[in-house]
mmCIF file of C-alpha atoms in Angstrom:
data_model
loop_
_atom_site.group_PDB
_atom_site.id
_atom_site.type_symbol
_atom_site.label_atom_id
_atom_site.label_comp_id
_atom_site.label_asym_id
_atom_site.label_seq_id
_atom_site.Cartn_x
_atom_site.Cartn_y
_atom_site.Cartn_z
ATOM 1 C CA MET V 19 79.817 91.760 99.627
ATOM 2 C CA SER V 20 77.713 92.739 96.615
ATOM 3 C CA LYS V 21 78.217 91.289 93.150
ATOM 4 C CA ASP V 22 79.784 94.512 91.887
ATOM 5 C CA VAL V 23 82.296 94.540 94.725
ATOM 6 C CA PHE V 24 83.091 90.897 94.168
ATOM 7 C CA ASP V 25 83.629 91.541 90.434
ATOM 8 C CA GLU V 26 85.966 94.427 91.252
ATOM 9 C CA LEU V 27 87.928 92.266 93.646
ATOM 10 C CA LEU V 28 88.062 89.522 91.049
ATOM 11 C CA GLY V 29 89.432 91.940 88.504
ATOM 12 C CA LYS V 30 92.394 92.719 90.836
ATOM 13 C CA VAL V 31 93.061 89.134 91.986
ATOM 14 C CA GLY V 32 91.942 87.109 88.990
ATOM 15 C CA PRO V 33 95.155 87.441 86.896
ATOM 16 C CA LEU V 34 97.213 86.037 89.718
ATOM 17 C CA ILE V 35 95.096 82.928 90.279
ATOM 18 C CA THR V 36 94.054 81.997 86.708
ATOM 19 C CA LYS V 37 95.136 78.453 85.733
ATOM 20 C CA ALA V 38 95.627 77.045 82.277
ATOM 21 C CA ASP V 39 93.415 74.288 80.892
ATOM 22 C CA THR V 40 95.051 71.003 79.794
ATOM 23 C CA HIS V 41 93.960 68.167 77.524
ATOM 24 C CA LEU V 42 93.344 66.089 80.712
ATOM 25 C CA ARG V 43 91.090 68.430 82.646
ATOM 26 C CA LEU V 44 89.607 71.911 82.810
ATOM 27 C CA SER V 45 90.958 74.241 85.449
ATOM 28 C CA ILE V 46 88.845 75.798 88.227
ATOM 29 C CA GLY V 47 87.999 79.368 87.202
ATOM 30 C CA PRO V 48 89.319 82.383 89.170
ATOM 31 C CA ALA V 49 85.801 83.396 90.235
ATOM 32 C CA GLU V 50 85.178 80.034 91.844
ATOM 33 C CA GLN V 51 88.598 80.019 93.458
ATOM 34 C CA LEU V 52 88.000 83.472 94.962
ATOM 35 C CA ALA V 53 84.518 82.470 96.172
ATOM 36 C CA ILE V 54 85.964 79.354 97.904
ATOM 37 C CA CYS V 55 88.663 81.427 99.651
ATOM 38 C CA LEU V 56 86.189 84.108 100.731
ATOM 39 C CA ARG V 57 83.800 81.457 101.971
ATOM 40 C CA TYR V 58 86.518 80.048 104.171
ATOM 41 C CA LEU V 59 87.517 83.478 105.496
ATOM 42 C CA ALA V 60 83.908 84.520 106.132
ATOM 43 C CA THR V 61 82.775 81.294 107.885
ATOM 44 C CA GLY V 62 85.796 79.348 109.110
ATOM 45 C CA ASP V 63 84.087 76.118 107.976
ATOM 46 C CA SER V 64 86.179 72.999 107.555
ATOM 47 C CA TYR V 65 87.675 72.226 104.169
ATOM 48 C CA ARG V 66 85.379 69.238 103.820
ATOM 49 C CA THR V 67 82.258 71.321 104.388
ATOM 50 C CA ILE V 68 83.346 73.821 101.721
ATOM 51 C CA ALA V 69 84.363 70.963 99.406
ATOM 52 C CA PHE V 70 80.830 69.535 99.579
ATOM 53 C CA SER V 71 79.330 72.954 98.840
ATOM 54 C CA TYR V 72 81.426 73.546 95.717
ATOM 55 C CA ARG V 73 81.753 69.852 94.690
ATOM 56 C CA VAL V 74 85.528 69.812 94.690
ATOM 57 C CA GLY V 75 88.038 67.755 96.698
ATOM 58 C CA HIS V 76 88.960 68.905 100.172
ATOM 59 C CA ALA V 77 92.649 68.801 99.238
ATOM 60 C CA THR V 78 91.812 71.150 96.332
ATOM 61 C CA VAL V 79 90.113 73.541 98.796
ATOM 62 C CA ALA V 80 93.306 73.517 100.913
ATOM 63 C CA VAL V 81 95.442 74.451 97.924
ATOM 64 C CA ILE V 82 92.984 77.130 96.770
ATOM 65 C CA VAL V 83 92.778 78.833 100.186
ATOM 66 C CA LYS V 84 96.542 79.049 100.486
ATOM 67 C CA GLU V 85 97.165 80.341 96.978
ATOM 68 C CA VAL V 86 94.257 82.783 96.780
ATOM 69 C CA ALA V 87 94.880 84.256 100.226
ATOM 70 C CA GLY V 88 98.448 84.989 99.192
ATOM 71 C CA ALA V 89 97.232 86.443 95.872
ATOM 72 C CA ILE V 90 94.790 88.732 97.634
ATOM 73 C CA TRP V 91 97.553 90.183 99.827
ATOM 74 C CA THR V 92 99.883 90.596 96.834
ATOM 75 C CA ALA V 93 97.239 92.253 94.645
ATOM 76 C CA LEU V 94 95.824 94.686 97.243
ATOM 77 C CA VAL V 95 98.579 95.568 99.675
ATOM 78 C CA GLU V 96 100.201 98.288 97.562
ATOM 79 C CA GLU V 97 96.937 100.121 97.036
ATOM 80 C CA TYR V 98 95.007 99.503 100.278
ATOM 81 C CA MET V 99 97.748 99.059 102.859
ATOM 82 C CA PRO V 100 100.886 100.808 101.592
ATOM 83 C CA VAL V 101 103.772 101.717 103.892
ATOM 84 C CA PRO V 102 102.746 105.113 105.320
ATOM 85 C CA GLN V 103 104.883 108.091 104.373
ATOM 86 C CA MET V 104 105.128 111.430 106.158
ATOM 87 C CA GLU V 105 102.074 112.887 104.356
ATOM 88 C CA ASP V 106 100.073 109.780 105.247
ATOM 89 C CA TRP V 107 100.985 110.163 108.925
ATOM 90 C CA ARG V 108 99.878 113.848 108.790
ATOM 91 C CA ALA V 109 96.546 112.830 107.270
ATOM 92 C CA ILE V 110 96.015 110.190 110.000
ATOM 93 C CA ALA V 111 96.857 112.755 112.720
ATOM 94 C CA ALA V 112 94.307 115.180 111.224
ATOM 95 C CA GLY V 113 91.689 112.420 111.284
ATOM 96 C CA PHE V 114 92.275 111.664 114.969
ATOM 97 C CA ARG V 115 92.206 115.410 115.763
ATOM 98 C CA GLU V 116 88.920 115.966 113.979
ATOM 99 C CA ARG V 117 87.107 112.717 114.774
ATOM 100 C CA TRP V 118 88.452 111.725 118.216
ATOM 101 C CA ASP V 119 89.800 115.042 119.532
ATOM 102 C CA PHE V 120 93.290 113.635 120.205
ATOM 103 C CA PRO V 121 95.977 115.805 118.518
ATOM 104 C CA ASN V 122 99.305 114.527 117.154
ATOM 105 C CA CYS V 123 98.016 110.915 117.150
ATOM 106 C CA VAL V 124 99.192 108.874 114.150
ATOM 107 C CA GLY V 125 97.540 105.572 115.065
ATOM 108 C CA ALA V 126 96.106 103.265 117.704
ATOM 109 C CA ILE V 127 98.078 100.106 118.313
ATOM 110 C CA ASP V 128 97.023 96.795 119.927
ATOM 111 C CA GLY V 129 97.412 93.062 119.581
ATOM 112 C CA LYS V 130 94.844 90.301 118.969
ATOM 113 C CA HIS V 131 95.216 86.602 119.602
ATOM 114 C CA VAL V 132 94.130 84.447 116.634
ATOM 115 C CA VAL V 133 93.253 81.081 118.082
ATOM 116 C CA ILE V 134 94.771 78.096 116.266
ATOM 117 C CA GLN V 135 95.166 74.374 116.770
ATOM 118 C CA ALA V 136 98.425 73.606 118.545
ATOM 119 C CA PRO V 137 101.080 72.911 115.881
ATOM 120 C CA ALA V 138 102.969 69.619 116.181
ATOM 121 C CA ASN V 139 106.149 69.716 118.310
ATOM 122 C CA SER V 140 105.640 73.387 119.129
ATOM 123 C CA GLY V 141 105.795 73.039 122.893
ATOM 124 C CA SER V 142 104.548 76.157 124.639
ATOM 125 C CA LEU V 143 105.513 78.650 121.934
ATOM 126 C CA TYR V 144 101.943 79.326 120.908
ATOM 127 C CA PHE V 145 100.355 78.864 124.396
ATOM 128 C CA ASN V 146 98.985 82.161 125.659
ATOM 129 C CA TYR V 147 97.679 83.525 128.979
ATOM 130 C CA LYS V 148 94.110 82.655 127.956
ATOM 131 C CA CYS V 149 95.099 78.981 127.962
ATOM 132 C CA THR V 150 94.718 78.651 124.190
ATOM 133 C CA TYR V 151 97.131 78.386 121.330
ATOM 134 C CA SER V 152 97.377 81.479 119.097
ATOM 135 C CA LEU V 153 99.197 83.667 116.701
ATOM 136 C CA VAL V 154 99.447 87.389 117.521
ATOM 137 C CA LEU V 155 98.089 90.022 115.106
ATOM 138 C CA LEU V 156 99.704 93.333 115.924
ATOM 139 C CA ALA V 157 98.022 96.222 114.161
ATOM 140 C CA VAL V 158 98.048 100.009 113.829
ATOM 141 C CA VAL V 159 94.651 101.529 112.937
ATOM 142 C CA ASP V 160 93.725 105.019 111.819
ATOM 143 C CA ALA V 161 90.720 107.124 112.750
ATOM 144 C CA GLU V 162 88.553 105.486 110.049
ATOM 145 C CA TYR V 163 89.066 101.865 111.318
ATOM 146 C CA GLN V 164 91.501 101.053 108.538
ATOM 147 C CA PHE V 165 94.580 98.913 109.193
ATOM 148 C CA ARG V 166 97.720 100.896 108.291
ATOM 149 C CA VAL V 167 100.359 98.448 109.668
ATOM 150 C CA VAL V 168 99.874 94.746 110.477
ATOM 151 C CA ASP V 169 102.391 92.211 111.729
ATOM 152 C CA VAL V 170 101.106 88.603 111.884
ATOM 153 C CA GLY V 171 102.908 85.530 113.138
ATOM 154 C CA GLY V 172 104.065 86.403 116.652
ATOM 155 C CA PHE V 173 104.018 83.475 119.069
ATOM 156 C CA GLY V 174 101.027 83.389 121.408
ATOM 157 C CA ARG V 175 103.223 83.302 124.486
ATOM 158 C CA SER V 176 104.504 86.814 123.689
ATOM 159 C CA SER V 177 102.923 89.843 125.300
ATOM 160 C CA ASP V 178 101.900 92.950 123.322
ATOM 161 C CA SER V 179 105.141 94.678 124.250
ATOM 162 C CA GLY V 180 107.141 91.617 123.286
ATOM 163 C CA SER V 181 105.371 91.328 119.903
ATOM 164 C CA LEU V 182 106.051 95.041 119.294
ATOM 165 C CA ARG V 183 109.695 94.612 120.177
ATOM 166 C CA ASN V 184 110.130 91.604 117.857
ATOM 167 C CA SER V 185 108.302 93.120 114.906
ATOM 168 C CA ALA V 186 109.735 95.166 112.046
ATOM 169 C CA PHE V 187 107.409 98.009 112.975
ATOM 170 C CA GLY V 188 108.741 98.024 116.497
ATOM 171 C CA GLU V 189 112.300 98.190 115.255
ATOM 172 C CA SER V 190 111.404 101.105 112.996
ATOM 173 C CA LEU V 191 109.648 102.896 115.883
ATOM 174 C CA THR V 192 112.689 102.462 118.103
ATOM 175 C CA ASP V 193 115.328 103.635 115.599
ATOM 176 C CA GLY V 194 113.185 106.493 114.302
ATOM 177 C CA SER V 195 112.880 105.336 110.661
ATOM 178 C CA LEU V 196 109.064 105.608 110.387
ATOM 179 C CA GLN V 197 109.225 109.040 108.796
ATOM 180 C CA LEU V 198 106.848 110.533 111.352
ATOM 181 C CA PRO V 199 106.095 114.277 110.965
ATOM 182 C CA PRO V 200 108.277 116.692 112.968
ATOM 183 C CA ASP V 201 107.223 117.866 116.411
ATOM 184 C CA THR V 202 104.506 120.496 116.400
ATOM 185 C CA VAL V 203 102.808 122.838 118.859
ATOM 186 C CA ILE V 204 99.284 121.814 119.804
ATOM 187 C CA PRO V 205 96.746 124.688 119.547
ATOM 188 C CA GLY V 206 95.781 125.717 123.086
ATOM 189 C CA ALA V 207 98.868 124.135 124.636
ATOM 190 C CA GLU V 208 101.541 126.458 123.412
ATOM 191 C CA ARG V 209 103.115 126.580 126.850
ATOM 192 C CA ARG V 210 104.141 122.915 126.487
ATOM 193 C CA GLY V 211 106.238 123.681 123.453
ATOM 194 C CA LEU V 212 106.866 121.255 120.632
ATOM 195 C CA LEU V 213 105.212 117.872 121.097
ATOM 196 C CA PRO V 214 105.955 114.666 119.078
ATOM 197 C CA HIS V 215 103.499 112.663 117.008
ATOM 198 C CA VAL V 216 102.585 109.540 118.933
ATOM 199 C CA PHE V 217 100.821 106.162 118.788
ATOM 200 C CA VAL V 218 98.400 105.311 121.557
ATOM 201 C CA GLY V 219 98.174 101.903 123.254
ATOM 202 C CA ASP V 220 97.039 100.274 126.504
ATOM 203 C CA GLU V 221 98.986 99.417 129.623
ATOM 204 C CA ALA V 222 100.608 96.401 127.995
ATOM 205 C CA PHE V 223 102.826 98.603 125.830
ATOM 206 C CA PRO V 224 105.949 100.442 126.985
ATOM 207 C CA LEU V 225 106.186 104.198 127.363
ATOM 208 C CA LEU V 226 108.286 105.590 124.470
ATOM 209 C CA ASP V 227 108.856 108.989 122.937
ATOM 210 C CA ASN V 228 106.353 108.142 120.166
ATOM 211 C CA LEU V 229 104.154 105.717 122.074
ATOM 212 C CA LEU V 230 101.759 106.778 124.841
ATOM 213 C CA ARG V 231 100.004 104.622 127.422
ATOM 214 C CA PRO V 232 97.602 105.534 130.252
ATOM 215 C CA PHE V 233 98.782 106.677 133.650
ATOM 216 C CA PRO V 234 98.853 103.679 135.984
ATOM 217 C CA GLY V 235 97.047 103.479 139.312
ATOM 218 C CA ARG V 236 93.553 104.262 140.560
ATOM 219 C CA HIS V 237 93.950 107.346 142.710
ATOM 220 C CA LEU V 238 94.792 109.881 140.016
ATOM 221 C CA THR V 239 94.462 113.602 139.798
ATOM 222 C CA ARG V 240 91.694 115.063 137.672
ATOM 223 C CA GLU V 241 94.145 116.104 134.991
ATOM 224 C CA ARG V 242 95.502 112.586 134.701
ATOM 225 C CA ARG V 243 92.015 111.037 134.643
ATOM 226 C CA LEU V 244 91.052 113.343 131.814
ATOM 227 C CA PHE V 245 94.201 112.404 129.932
ATOM 228 C CA ASN V 246 93.450 108.670 130.427
ATOM 229 C CA TYR V 247 89.895 109.236 129.183
ATOM 230 C CA ARG V 248 91.011 111.022 126.030
ATOM 231 C CA LEU V 249 93.726 108.408 125.352
ATOM 232 C CA SER V 250 91.304 105.472 125.897
ATOM 233 C CA ARG V 251 88.733 107.135 123.632
ATOM 234 C CA ALA V 252 91.281 107.341 120.813
ATOM 235 C CA ARG V 253 92.661 103.842 121.524
ATOM 236 C CA LEU V 254 89.247 102.220 121.288
ATOM 237 C CA VAL V 255 89.510 102.678 117.489
ATOM 238 C CA VAL V 256 91.735 99.650 117.246
ATOM 239 C CA GLU V 257 89.411 97.593 119.464
ATOM 240 C CA CYS V 258 86.487 98.497 117.240
ATOM 241 C CA ALA V 259 88.500 97.608 114.111
ATOM 242 C CA PHE V 260 89.234 94.151 115.562
ATOM 243 C CA GLY V 261 85.523 93.754 116.306
ATOM 244 C CA ILE V 262 84.538 94.701 112.753
ATOM 245 C CA LEU V 263 87.205 92.339 111.365
ATOM 246 C CA SER V 264 85.956 89.418 113.484
ATOM 247 C CA SER V 265 82.329 90.043 112.673
ATOM 248 C CA GLN V 266 82.996 90.061 108.916
ATOM 249 C CA TRP V 267 85.508 87.224 108.823
ATOM 250 C CA ARG V 268 84.135 84.601 111.221
ATOM 251 C CA MET V 269 87.238 82.481 110.711
ATOM 252 C CA LEU V 270 88.761 84.652 113.485
ATOM 253 C CA ARG V 271 86.056 83.474 115.903
ATOM 254 C CA ARG V 272 86.902 79.808 115.550
ATOM 255 C CA VAL V 273 89.857 77.590 116.237
ATOM 256 C CA ILE V 274 91.830 77.609 112.975
ATOM 257 C CA THR V 275 93.112 74.172 112.171
ATOM 258 C CA THR V 276 95.494 75.054 109.344
ATOM 259 C CA SER V 277 99.267 75.429 109.675
ATOM 260 C CA PRO V 278 100.671 78.717 111.120
ATOM 261 C CA GLU V 279 101.952 79.649 107.674
ATOM 262 C CA VAL V 280 98.466 79.358 106.065
ATOM 263 C CA THR V 281 96.873 81.074 109.056
ATOM 264 C CA GLU V 282 99.203 84.004 108.618
ATOM 265 C CA LEU V 283 98.263 84.344 104.931
ATOM 266 C CA CYS V 284 94.566 84.172 105.718
ATOM 267 C CA VAL V 285 94.775 86.787 108.482
ATOM 268 C CA LYS V 286 96.725 89.188 106.259
ATOM 269 C CA ALA V 287 94.226 88.648 103.417
ATOM 270 C CA ALA V 288 91.286 89.381 105.777
ATOM 271 C CA CYS V 289 92.975 92.611 106.961
ATOM 272 C CA VAL V 290 93.648 93.941 103.461
ATOM 273 C CA VAL V 291 90.125 93.017 102.192
ATOM 274 C CA HIS V 292 88.804 94.797 105.285
ATOM 275 C CA ASN V 293 90.510 97.984 104.026
ATOM 276 C CA PHE V 294 89.173 97.314 100.528
ATOM 277 C CA LEU V 295 85.642 97.281 101.885
ATOM 278 C CA ARG V 296 86.113 100.136 104.353
ATOM 279 C CA ARG V 297 87.100 102.503 101.510
ATOM 280 C CA ARG V 298 83.500 102.214 100.302
ATOM 281 C CA THR V 299 81.972 103.313 103.599
ATOM 282 C CA ILE V 300 84.211 106.355 104.294
ATOM 283 C CA GLY V 301 82.244 109.489 103.633
ATOM 284 C CA ARG V 302 78.858 107.931 104.146
ATOM 285 C CA PRO V 303 76.676 109.436 106.943
ATOM 286 C CA SER V 304 77.252 107.715 110.255
ATOM 287 C CA ARG V 305 74.380 106.057 112.084
ATOM 288 C CA THR V 306 75.535 107.870 115.205
ATOM 289 C CA PRO V 307 76.536 111.390 114.228
ATOM 290 C CA ILE V 308 79.666 112.720 116.002
ATOM 291 C CA ALA V 309 79.475 116.276 117.216
ATOM 292 C CA LYS V 310 82.223 118.464 115.962
ATOM 293 C CA SER V 311 84.575 120.024 118.414
ATOM 294 C CA THR V 312 83.904 123.697 119.104
ATOM 295 C CA GLY V 313 87.251 124.336 120.699
ATOM 296 C CA GLU V 314 85.625 125.153 124.073
ATOM 297 C CA ALA V 315 86.360 123.259 127.228
ATOM 298 C CA THR V 316 83.589 120.730 127.932
ATOM 299 C CA PRO V 317 83.037 118.829 131.230
ATOM 300 C CA THR V 318 84.013 115.345 130.069
ATOM 301 C CA LEU V 319 84.115 113.731 133.533
ATOM 302 C CA CYS V 320 81.276 114.910 135.692
ATOM 303 C CA ASP V 321 80.379 113.337 138.990
ATOM 304 C CA ALA V 322 77.197 111.329 138.646
ATOM 305 C CA PRO V 323 74.569 111.992 141.354
ATOM 306 C CA ARG V 324 73.845 109.170 143.766
ATOM 307 C CA MET V 325 70.445 107.601 143.058
ATOM 308 C CA GLY V 326 68.586 105.128 145.207
ATOM 309 C CA PHE V 327 66.500 102.267 143.944
ATOM 310 C CA SER V 328 63.316 104.113 144.918
ATOM 311 C CA SER V 329 63.850 106.622 142.117
ATOM 312 C CA TYR V 330 62.726 103.986 139.609
ATOM 313 C CA LEU V 331 59.354 103.517 141.342
ATOM 314 C CA ASN V 332 56.222 105.461 140.482
ATOM 315 C CA GLU V 333 54.103 107.227 143.097
ATOM 316 C CA GLU V 334 51.720 104.281 143.631
ATOM 317 C CA GLU V 335 54.523 101.812 144.195
ATOM 318 C CA GLU V 336 56.252 104.198 146.605
ATOM 319 C CA GLY V 337 53.006 104.548 148.540
ATOM 320 C CA ALA V 338 52.479 100.788 148.685
ATOM 321 C CA MET V 339 55.982 100.277 150.002
ATOM 322 C CA ALA V 340 55.496 102.982 152.643
ATOM 323 C CA ALA V 341 52.233 101.284 153.774
#
């Protein structure tokens, strides 16, 4: 994060975290408070380590992280993660069609386990299948790796489908109150009639009218294998977004020792700052240019020829082995 970006973020968050000076002591400035919070999110260091770096008490660091993380979410969520409306869903679908060649897709959905220290008297609520304790981050991501919907706080014991079912987003998806665009005809597939706008997920999610998952099994027809390939290609957007999030905010790569409430605030703050930073990279040339679709059918799944180990040897080595 450059100084200019930090100053812009401070201008949005600063009014919410500014403290008044008293005749007993001077308050910690908003710039230092924001730096302490970002340092914790970016490194995951202990409060004592950060306290030594900034020469403040570790209890002060604990208070600052909780308050500033909540202020970041409050200050940025309306601008950088608003509730999507119908026009927003249409723009997301256009992005998936252009960038990932998957029409009528309004987002990729998946869950991520945020590893935490086992809360006191929590039993097995937070114990997951990876034999760790965690909170579940359920997210919907658009074609540009931005988080459009996040739900944090699910128990680690819940599966992805259980987390979806228990979330407000899952309830809205089930009762049809998400304001998704009406069904449309996909160019080139007019014979299939009107098709709904859908989210794409992996095998852990249920099959719904507006939620697609891959075909199960191994012995599939070519048409189904091509469908699974296209769906997996679009779904990997959310996996990449989680990877970018974890690489920027290393707190997510450690065991978080704070309470579940503070962890939830920190994860939400990391997601909305992720969107704040991603807005500055959209439109820049990609390191790996993506070829635009020409509308023609391309062989996406071609049989690879069988190659023996001798194909990697030069002529002298082959002659030596023959001798």
